[in-house]
Amino acid sequence: MTDMTTTTPAKPKRPRPQVMKLTEAAAARITELTKRADSEIVGLRVGIKNGGCAGQSYTVEYAHDVKPTDEVVEDKGVKILVDPKAVLFLLGTEMDYKADKMQAQFIFNNPNQVSACGCGESVQLTPAKAED
């Protein structure tokens, strides 16, 4: 008796999208911060925290190690570690760096941002929708 079952080839996996990308200005600033840090760091950790008048705000801090749950983004020669709880809120975000006479800060150009408060310190985000 012959085996009449046929197997269908496995569907090729879709490439995983990069959570964030960096502008040249952001990459240059991260490189500068990495070199100036008091202790050895592997990159910057980016996340979201609840609070502020719009409900949420971005967090950026030195990362001294890579946690097993971190989403690692390497772009333009630098490393960003994204908090796993923030991935869906940051999907598709471009991180920039702007400096002028009054302030210098990282700017997040985020397609998932619904609104921001007037002072610019907090935002309202929705999770990214899955693409078919």
PDB file of N, CA and C in Angstrom, residues 65-117:
ATOM      1  N   ASP A  65      23.244  46.200  29.769  1.00  0.00           N
ATOM      2  CA  ASP A  65      23.233  44.825  29.291  1.00  0.00           C
ATOM      3  C   ASP A  65      21.993  44.608  28.427  1.00  0.00           C
ATOM      4  N   VAL A  66      22.017  43.525  27.672  1.00  0.00           N
ATOM      5  CA  VAL A  66      20.873  43.159  26.838  1.00  0.00           C
ATOM      6  C   VAL A  66      20.071  42.107  27.593  1.00  0.00           C
ATOM      7  N   LYS A  67      18.816  42.436  27.865  1.00  0.00           N
ATOM      8  CA  LYS A  67      17.940  41.483  28.541  1.00  0.00           C
ATOM      9  C   LYS A  67      17.395  40.499  27.507  1.00  0.00           C
ATOM     10  N   PRO A  68      17.109  39.268  27.905  1.00  0.00           N
ATOM     11  CA  PRO A  68      16.607  38.281  26.946  1.00  0.00           C
ATOM     12  C   PRO A  68      15.315  38.707  26.251  1.00  0.00           C
ATOM     13  N   THR A  69      14.536  39.551  26.896  1.00  0.00           N
ATOM     14  CA  THR A  69      13.259  39.973  26.314  1.00  0.00           C
ATOM     15  C   THR A  69      13.358  41.252  25.476  1.00  0.00           C
ATOM     16  N   ASP A  70      14.524  41.907  25.464  1.00  0.00           N
ATOM     17  CA  ASP A  70      14.689  43.139  24.692  1.00  0.00           C
ATOM     18  C   ASP A  70      14.572  42.880  23.197  1.00  0.00           C
ATOM     19  N   GLU A  71      13.945  43.803  22.497  1.00  0.00           N
ATOM     20  CA  GLU A  71      13.942  43.806  21.034  1.00  0.00           C
ATOM     21  C   GLU A  71      15.159  44.636  20.636  1.00  0.00           C
ATOM     22  N   VAL A  72      16.136  43.996  20.004  1.00  0.00           N
ATOM     23  CA  VAL A  72      17.383  44.674  19.661  1.00  0.00           C
ATOM     24  C   VAL A  72      17.272  45.260  18.263  1.00  0.00           C
ATOM     25  N   VAL A  73      17.505  46.569  18.159  1.00  0.00           N
ATOM     26  CA  VAL A  73      17.488  47.265  16.881  1.00  0.00           C
ATOM     27  C   VAL A  73      18.894  47.810  16.648  1.00  0.00           C
ATOM     28  N   GLU A  74      19.509  47.379  15.550  1.00  0.00           N
ATOM     29  CA  GLU A  74      20.819  47.913  15.181  1.00  0.00           C
ATOM     30  C   GLU A  74      20.635  48.693  13.889  1.00  0.00           C
ATOM     31  N   ASP A  75      20.983  49.971  13.951  1.00  0.00           N
ATOM     32  CA  ASP A  75      20.787  50.850  12.806  1.00  0.00           C
ATOM     33  C   ASP A  75      21.890  51.898  12.799  1.00  0.00           C
ATOM     34  N   LYS A  76      22.501  52.092  11.668  1.00  0.00           N
ATOM     35  CA  LYS A  76      23.528  53.117  11.484  1.00  0.00           C
ATOM     36  C   LYS A  76      24.668  52.994  12.496  1.00  0.00           C
ATOM     37  N   GLY A  77      25.006  51.751  12.836  1.00  0.00           N
ATOM     38  CA  GLY A  77      26.147  51.490  13.704  1.00  0.00           C
ATOM     39  C   GLY A  77      25.894  51.614  15.195  1.00  0.00           C
ATOM     40  N   VAL A  78      24.653  51.826  15.615  1.00  0.00           N
ATOM     41  CA  VAL A  78      24.347  51.911  17.041  1.00  0.00           C
ATOM     42  C   VAL A  78      23.257  50.913  17.401  1.00  0.00           C
ATOM     43  N   LYS A  79      23.126  50.674  18.704  1.00  0.00           N
ATOM     44  CA  LYS A  79      22.167  49.679  19.173  1.00  0.00           C
ATOM     45  C   LYS A  79      21.127  50.346  20.070  1.00  0.00           C
ATOM     46  N   ILE A  80      19.860  50.052  19.767  1.00  0.00           N
ATOM     47  CA  ILE A  80      18.730  50.473  20.576  1.00  0.00           C
ATOM     48  C   ILE A  80      18.079  49.200  21.108  1.00  0.00           C
ATOM     49  N   LEU A  81      17.768  49.176  22.379  1.00  0.00           N
ATOM     50  CA  LEU A  81      17.076  48.051  22.995  1.00  0.00           C
ATOM     51  C   LEU A  81      15.680  48.522  23.345  1.00  0.00           C
ATOM     52  N   VAL A  82      14.688  47.873  22.780  1.00  0.00           N
ATOM     53  CA  VAL A  82      13.301  48.288  22.977  1.00  0.00           C
ATOM     54  C   VAL A  82      12.654  47.378  24.013  1.00  0.00           C
ATOM     55  N   ASP A  83      12.071  48.011  25.026  1.00  0.00           N
ATOM     56  CA  ASP A  83      11.337  47.296  26.063  1.00  0.00           C
ATOM     57  C   ASP A  83      10.234  46.478  25.387  1.00  0.00           C
ATOM     58  N   PRO A  84      10.113  45.183  25.704  1.00  0.00           N
ATOM     59  CA  PRO A  84       9.117  44.351  25.014  1.00  0.00           C
ATOM     60  C   PRO A  84       7.684  44.853  25.166  1.00  0.00           C
ATOM     61  N   LYS A  85       7.375  45.536  26.275  1.00  0.00           N
ATOM     62  CA  LYS A  85       6.024  46.065  26.481  1.00  0.00           C
ATOM     63  C   LYS A  85       5.745  47.258  25.574  1.00  0.00           C
ATOM     64  N   ALA A  86       6.786  47.838  24.985  1.00  0.00           N
ATOM     65  CA  ALA A  86       6.616  49.029  24.153  1.00  0.00           C
ATOM     66  C   ALA A  86       6.643  48.734  22.655  1.00  0.00           C
ATOM     67  N   VAL A  87       6.977  47.515  22.271  1.00  0.00           N
ATOM     68  CA  VAL A  87       7.175  47.192  20.848  1.00  0.00           C
ATOM     69  C   VAL A  87       5.972  47.571  19.986  1.00  0.00           C
ATOM     70  N   LEU A  88       4.773  47.155  20.372  1.00  0.00           N
ATOM     71  CA  LEU A  88       3.601  47.451  19.537  1.00  0.00           C
ATOM     72  C   LEU A  88       3.302  48.941  19.455  1.00  0.00           C
ATOM     73  N   PHE A  89       3.702  49.703  20.459  1.00  0.00           N
ATOM     74  CA  PHE A  89       3.472  51.152  20.450  1.00  0.00           C
ATOM     75  C   PHE A  89       4.530  51.892  19.644  1.00  0.00           C
ATOM     76  N   LEU A  90       5.705  51.269  19.454  1.00  0.00           N
ATOM     77  CA  LEU A  90       6.816  51.923  18.750  1.00  0.00           C
ATOM     78  C   LEU A  90       7.027  51.415  17.324  1.00  0.00           C
ATOM     79  N   LEU A  91       6.275  50.410  16.918  1.00  0.00           N
ATOM     80  CA  LEU A  91       6.446  49.822  15.584  1.00  0.00           C
ATOM     81  C   LEU A  91       6.307  50.889  14.506  1.00  0.00           C
ATOM     82  N   GLY A  92       7.336  51.041  13.686  1.00  0.00           N
ATOM     83  CA  GLY A  92       7.315  52.025  12.599  1.00  0.00           C
ATOM     84  C   GLY A  92       7.839  53.391  12.986  1.00  0.00           C
ATOM     85  N   THR A  93       8.326  53.548  14.211  1.00  0.00           N
ATOM     86  CA  THR A  93       8.788  54.845  14.706  1.00  0.00           C
ATOM     87  C   THR A  93      10.177  55.191  14.182  1.00  0.00           C
ATOM     88  N   GLU A  94      10.358  56.461  13.868  1.00  0.00           N
ATOM     89  CA  GLU A  94      11.678  56.991  13.520  1.00  0.00           C
ATOM     90  C   GLU A  94      12.135  57.853  14.688  1.00  0.00           C
ATOM     91  N   MET A  95      13.315  57.552  15.210  1.00  0.00           N
ATOM     92  CA  MET A  95      13.887  58.316  16.313  1.00  0.00           C
ATOM     93  C   MET A  95      14.854  59.334  15.738  1.00  0.00           C
ATOM     94  N   ASP A  96      14.648  60.601  16.083  1.00  0.00           N
ATOM     95  CA  ASP A  96      15.476  61.703  15.593  1.00  0.00           C
ATOM     96  C   ASP A  96      16.082  62.435  16.782  1.00  0.00           C
ATOM     97  N   TYR A  97      17.027  63.315  16.510  1.00  0.00           N
ATOM     98  CA  TYR A  97      17.613  64.145  17.555  1.00  0.00           C
ATOM     99  C   TYR A  97      17.655  65.574  17.043  1.00  0.00           C
ATOM    100  N   LYS A  98      17.125  66.489  17.840  1.00  0.00           N
ATOM    101  CA  LYS A  98      17.097  67.907  17.472  1.00  0.00           C
ATOM    102  C   LYS A  98      17.717  68.722  18.592  1.00  0.00           C
ATOM    103  N   ALA A  99      18.523  69.696  18.222  1.00  0.00           N
ATOM    104  CA  ALA A  99      19.120  70.618  19.191  1.00  0.00           C
ATOM    105  C   ALA A  99      18.983  72.027  18.652  1.00  0.00           C
ATOM    106  N   ASP A 100      18.551  72.949  19.517  1.00  0.00           N
ATOM    107  CA  ASP A 100      18.509  74.360  19.159  1.00  0.00           C
ATOM    108  C   ASP A 100      18.983  75.164  20.365  1.00  0.00           C
ATOM    109  N   LYS A 101      18.814  76.468  20.344  1.00  0.00           N
ATOM    110  CA  LYS A 101      19.321  77.318  21.428  1.00  0.00           C
ATOM    111  C   LYS A 101      18.669  77.019  22.771  1.00  0.00           C
ATOM    112  N   MET A 102      17.430  76.577  22.763  1.00  0.00           N
ATOM    113  CA  MET A 102      16.685  76.389  24.008  1.00  0.00           C
ATOM    114  C   MET A 102      16.683  74.954  24.542  1.00  0.00           C
ATOM    115  N   GLN A 103      16.814  73.961  23.667  1.00  0.00           N
ATOM    116  CA  GLN A 103      16.727  72.577  24.135  1.00  0.00           C
ATOM    117  C   GLN A 103      17.372  71.611  23.155  1.00  0.00           C
ATOM    118  N   ALA A 104      17.663  70.439  23.665  1.00  0.00           N
ATOM    119  CA  ALA A 104      18.169  69.343  22.838  1.00  0.00           C
ATOM    120  C   ALA A 104      17.455  68.087  23.312  1.00  0.00           C
ATOM    121  N   GLN A 105      16.899  67.315  22.362  1.00  0.00           N
ATOM    122  CA  GLN A 105      16.132  66.138  22.768  1.00  0.00           C
ATOM    123  C   GLN A 105      15.965  65.152  21.624  1.00  0.00           C
ATOM    124  N   PHE A 106      15.689  63.900  22.021  1.00  0.00           N
ATOM    125  CA  PHE A 106      15.297  62.902  21.046  1.00  0.00           C
ATOM    126  C   PHE A 106      13.836  63.147  20.701  1.00  0.00           C
ATOM    127  N   ILE A 107      13.512  63.038  19.429  1.00  0.00           N
ATOM    128  CA  ILE A 107      12.152  63.223  18.917  1.00  0.00           C
ATOM    129  C   ILE A 107      11.705  61.878  18.339  1.00  0.00           C
ATOM    130  N   PHE A 108      10.482  61.490  18.646  1.00  0.00           N
ATOM    131  CA  PHE A 108       9.933  60.239  18.138  1.00  0.00           C
ATOM    132  C   PHE A 108       8.848  60.554  17.120  1.00  0.00           C
ATOM    133  N   ASN A 109       9.112  60.233  15.863  1.00  0.00           N
ATOM    134  CA  ASN A 109       8.115  60.374  14.800  1.00  0.00           C
ATOM    135  C   ASN A 109       7.406  59.031  14.711  1.00  0.00           C
ATOM    136  N   ASN A 110       6.255  58.953  15.392  1.00  0.00           N
ATOM    137  CA  ASN A 110       5.591  57.681  15.621  1.00  0.00           C
ATOM    138  C   ASN A 110       4.230  57.646  14.932  1.00  0.00           C
ATOM    139  N   PRO A 111       4.033  56.709  13.980  1.00  0.00           N
ATOM    140  CA  PRO A 111       2.733  56.605  13.306  1.00  0.00           C
ATOM    141  C   PRO A 111       1.614  56.127  14.227  1.00  0.00           C
ATOM    142  N   ASN A 112       1.958  55.632  15.417  1.00  0.00           N
ATOM    143  CA  ASN A 112       0.963  55.137  16.371  1.00  0.00           C
ATOM    144  C   ASN A 112       0.542  56.205  17.377  1.00  0.00           C
ATOM    145  N   GLN A 113       1.090  57.404  17.230  1.00  0.00           N
ATOM    146  CA  GLN A 113       0.754  58.488  18.144  1.00  0.00           C
ATOM    147  C   GLN A 113      -0.563  59.128  17.723  1.00  0.00           C
ATOM    148  N   VAL A 114      -1.504  59.170  18.644  1.00  0.00           N
ATOM    149  CA  VAL A 114      -2.835  59.705  18.373  1.00  0.00           C
ATOM    150  C   VAL A 114      -2.899  61.187  18.710  1.00  0.00           C
ATOM    151  N   SER A 115      -2.253  61.572  19.815  1.00  0.00           N
ATOM    152  CA  SER A 115      -2.243  62.973  20.220  1.00  0.00           C
ATOM    153  C   SER A 115      -1.062  63.215  21.147  1.00  0.00           C
ATOM    154  N   ALA A 116      -0.829  64.495  21.449  1.00  0.00           N
ATOM    155  CA  ALA A 116       0.227  64.889  22.378  1.00  0.00           C
ATOM    156  C   ALA A 116      -0.284  66.051  23.214  1.00  0.00           C
ATOM    157  N   CYS A 117       0.299  66.214  24.375  1.00  0.00           N
ATOM    158  CA  CYS A 117      -0.105  67.332  25.221  1.00  0.00           C
ATOM    159  C   CYS A 117       0.530  68.620  24.698  1.00  0.00           C
TER     160      CYS A 117
END
